[in-house]
Amino acid sequence: MMSEIYALDSSNTIISVNEEASEYQNKLKEISKSKAYKEFVKEKLMAAELATSLLDNLYTGAIFMGLL
């Protein structure tokens, strides 16, 4: 999903919504493997992913402790 948002929000047209479904999916796969997309994720989203995983672990631990 993030690769689709990245592609649609890009300054240059990477994908359009008028393509066939299979072609659209293939382009999304290509985008998600591209160096530019991986760099974007590393730069913009990595910190949020780390924070989310820590919060999720705390939440899971709190539920587990509540069951004891």
mmCIF file with all atom_site columns, C-alpha atoms in Angstrom:
data_model
loop_
_atom_site.group_PDB
_atom_site.id
_atom_site.type_symbol
_atom_site.label_atom_id
_atom_site.label_alt_id
_atom_site.label_comp_id
_atom_site.label_asym_id
_atom_site.label_entity_id
_atom_site.label_seq_id
_atom_site.pdbx_PDB_ins_code
_atom_site.Cartn_x
_atom_site.Cartn_y
_atom_site.Cartn_z
_atom_site.occupancy
_atom_site.B_iso_or_equiv
_atom_site.pdbx_formal_charge
_atom_site.auth_seq_id
_atom_site.auth_comp_id
_atom_site.auth_asym_id
_atom_site.auth_atom_id
_atom_site.pdbx_PDB_model_num
ATOM 1  C CA . MET A 1 1  ? 0.000  0.000   0.000   1.00 0.00 ? 1  MET A CA 1
ATOM 2  C CA . MET A 1 2  ? 2.800  2.425   0.802   1.00 0.00 ? 2  MET A CA 1
ATOM 3  C CA . SER A 1 3  ? 4.401  1.793   -2.568  1.00 0.00 ? 3  SER A CA 1
ATOM 4  C CA . GLU A 1 4  ? 1.107  2.720   -4.227  1.00 0.00 ? 4  GLU A CA 1
ATOM 5  C CA . ILE A 1 5  ? 0.862  5.973   -2.263  1.00 0.00 ? 5  ILE A CA 1
ATOM 6  C CA . TYR A 1 6  ? 4.515  6.701   -3.047  1.00 0.00 ? 6  TYR A CA 1
ATOM 7  C CA . ALA A 1 7  ? 3.953  6.090   -6.758  1.00 0.00 ? 7  ALA A CA 1
ATOM 8  C CA . LEU A 1 8  ? 0.748  8.117   -6.998  1.00 0.00 ? 8  LEU A CA 1
ATOM 9  C CA . ASP A 1 9  ? 2.207  11.020  -5.000  1.00 0.00 ? 9  ASP A CA 1
ATOM 10 C CA . SER A 1 10 ? 5.434  11.125  -7.005  1.00 0.00 ? 10 SER A CA 1
ATOM 11 C CA . SER A 1 11 ? 6.301  14.291  -8.913  1.00 0.00 ? 11 SER A CA 1
ATOM 12 C CA . ASN A 1 12 ? 6.820  12.250  -12.077 1.00 0.00 ? 12 ASN A CA 1
ATOM 13 C CA . THR A 1 13 ? 4.146  9.814   -13.206 1.00 0.00 ? 13 THR A CA 1
ATOM 14 C CA . ILE A 1 14 ? 5.147  6.283   -12.253 1.00 0.00 ? 14 ILE A CA 1
ATOM 15 C CA . ILE A 1 15 ? 1.756  4.588   -12.476 1.00 0.00 ? 15 ILE A CA 1
ATOM 16 C CA . SER A 1 16 ? -1.718 5.611   -13.526 1.00 0.00 ? 16 SER A CA 1
ATOM 17 C CA . VAL A 1 17 ? -5.081 4.289   -12.428 1.00 0.00 ? 17 VAL A CA 1
ATOM 18 C CA . ASN A 1 18 ? -6.024 3.516   -16.056 1.00 0.00 ? 18 ASN A CA 1
ATOM 19 C CA . GLU A 1 19 ? -3.767 0.450   -16.354 1.00 0.00 ? 19 GLU A CA 1
ATOM 20 C CA . GLU A 1 20 ? -4.842 -3.179  -16.294 1.00 0.00 ? 20 GLU A CA 1
ATOM 21 C CA . ALA A 1 21 ? -4.895 -4.717  -12.816 1.00 0.00 ? 21 ALA A CA 1
ATOM 22 C CA . SER A 1 22 ? -2.061 -7.179  -13.471 1.00 0.00 ? 22 SER A CA 1
ATOM 23 C CA . GLU A 1 23 ? 0.160  -4.497  -15.017 1.00 0.00 ? 23 GLU A CA 1
ATOM 24 C CA . TYR A 1 24 ? -0.636 -2.152  -12.122 1.00 0.00 ? 24 TYR A CA 1
ATOM 25 C CA . GLN A 1 25 ? 0.345  -4.811  -9.563  1.00 0.00 ? 25 GLN A CA 1
ATOM 26 C CA . ASN A 1 26 ? 3.565  -5.608  -11.417 1.00 0.00 ? 26 ASN A CA 1
ATOM 27 C CA . LYS A 1 27 ? 4.549  -1.947  -11.459 1.00 0.00 ? 27 LYS A CA 1
ATOM 28 C CA . LEU A 1 28 ? 3.847  -1.682  -7.722  1.00 0.00 ? 28 LEU A CA 1
ATOM 29 C CA . LYS A 1 29 ? 6.132  -4.669  -7.102  1.00 0.00 ? 29 LYS A CA 1
ATOM 30 C CA . GLU A 1 30 ? 8.864  -3.024  -9.172  1.00 0.00 ? 30 GLU A CA 1
ATOM 31 C CA . ILE A 1 31 ? 8.461  0.239   -7.265  1.00 0.00 ? 31 ILE A CA 1
ATOM 32 C CA . SER A 1 32 ? 8.638  -1.467  -3.869  1.00 0.00 ? 32 SER A CA 1
ATOM 33 C CA . LYS A 1 33 ? 11.962 -3.047  -4.881  1.00 0.00 ? 33 LYS A CA 1
ATOM 34 C CA . SER A 1 34 ? 13.450 0.167   -6.280  1.00 0.00 ? 34 SER A CA 1
ATOM 35 C CA . LYS A 1 35 ? 16.365 1.899   -4.605  1.00 0.00 ? 35 LYS A CA 1
ATOM 36 C CA . ALA A 1 36 ? 14.492 5.230   -4.472  1.00 0.00 ? 36 ALA A CA 1
ATOM 37 C CA . TYR A 1 37 ? 11.523 3.676   -2.656  1.00 0.00 ? 37 TYR A CA 1
ATOM 38 C CA . LYS A 1 38 ? 13.729 1.813   -0.171  1.00 0.00 ? 38 LYS A CA 1
ATOM 39 C CA . GLU A 1 39 ? 15.607 5.031   0.560   1.00 0.00 ? 39 GLU A CA 1
ATOM 40 C CA . PHE A 1 40 ? 12.298 6.870   1.053   1.00 0.00 ? 40 PHE A CA 1
ATOM 41 C CA . VAL A 1 41 ? 11.127 4.239   3.552   1.00 0.00 ? 41 VAL A CA 1
ATOM 42 C CA . LYS A 1 42 ? 14.448 4.320   5.371   1.00 0.00 ? 42 LYS A CA 1
ATOM 43 C CA . GLU A 1 43 ? 14.468 8.105   5.582   1.00 0.00 ? 43 GLU A CA 1
ATOM 44 C CA . LYS A 1 44 ? 10.815 8.850   6.315   1.00 0.00 ? 44 LYS A CA 1
ATOM 45 C CA . LEU A 1 45 ? 9.214  5.777   7.864   1.00 0.00 ? 45 LEU A CA 1
ATOM 46 C CA . MET A 1 46 ? 11.804 3.728   9.728   1.00 0.00 ? 46 MET A CA 1
ATOM 47 C CA . ALA A 1 47 ? 11.552 5.707   12.980  1.00 0.00 ? 47 ALA A CA 1
ATOM 48 C CA . ALA A 1 48 ? 7.770  5.352   13.006  1.00 0.00 ? 48 ALA A CA 1
ATOM 49 C CA . GLU A 1 49 ? 8.026  1.603   12.385  1.00 0.00 ? 49 GLU A CA 1
ATOM 50 C CA . LEU A 1 50 ? 10.426 1.195   15.291  1.00 0.00 ? 50 LEU A CA 1
ATOM 51 C CA . ALA A 1 51 ? 8.193  3.215   17.608  1.00 0.00 ? 51 ALA A CA 1
ATOM 52 C CA . THR A 1 52 ? 5.138  1.228   16.560  1.00 0.00 ? 52 THR A CA 1
ATOM 53 C CA . SER A 1 53 ? 6.838  -2.079  17.255  1.00 0.00 ? 53 SER A CA 1
ATOM 54 C CA . LEU A 1 54 ? 7.924  -0.891  20.709  1.00 0.00 ? 54 LEU A CA 1
ATOM 55 C CA . LEU A 1 55 ? 4.441  0.351   21.563  1.00 0.00 ? 55 LEU A CA 1
ATOM 56 C CA . ASP A 1 56 ? 2.894  -2.859  20.303  1.00 0.00 ? 56 ASP A CA 1
ATOM 57 C CA . ASN A 1 57 ? 5.229  -4.874  22.502  1.00 0.00 ? 57 ASN A CA 1
ATOM 58 C CA . LEU A 1 58 ? 4.305  -2.747  25.525  1.00 0.00 ? 58 LEU A CA 1
ATOM 59 C CA . TYR A 1 59 ? 0.612  -3.134  24.782  1.00 0.00 ? 59 TYR A CA 1
ATOM 60 C CA . THR A 1 60 ? 0.920  -6.896  24.355  1.00 0.00 ? 60 THR A CA 1
ATOM 61 C CA . GLY A 1 61 ? 2.867  -7.133  27.605  1.00 0.00 ? 61 GLY A CA 1
ATOM 62 C CA . ALA A 1 62 ? 0.242  -5.074  29.440  1.00 0.00 ? 62 ALA A CA 1
ATOM 63 C CA . ILE A 1 63 ? -2.533 -7.378  28.226  1.00 0.00 ? 63 ILE A CA 1
ATOM 64 C CA . PHE A 1 64 ? -0.535 -10.463 29.188  1.00 0.00 ? 64 PHE A CA 1
ATOM 65 C CA . MET A 1 65 ? 0.157  -9.087  32.674  1.00 0.00 ? 65 MET A CA 1
ATOM 66 C CA . GLY A 1 66 ? -3.533 -8.279  33.064  1.00 0.00 ? 66 GLY A CA 1
ATOM 67 C CA . LEU A 1 67 ? -4.364 -11.926 32.411  1.00 0.00 ? 67 LEU A CA 1
ATOM 68 C CA . LEU A 1 68 ? -2.032 -13.114 35.177  1.00 0.00 ? 68 LEU A CA 1
#
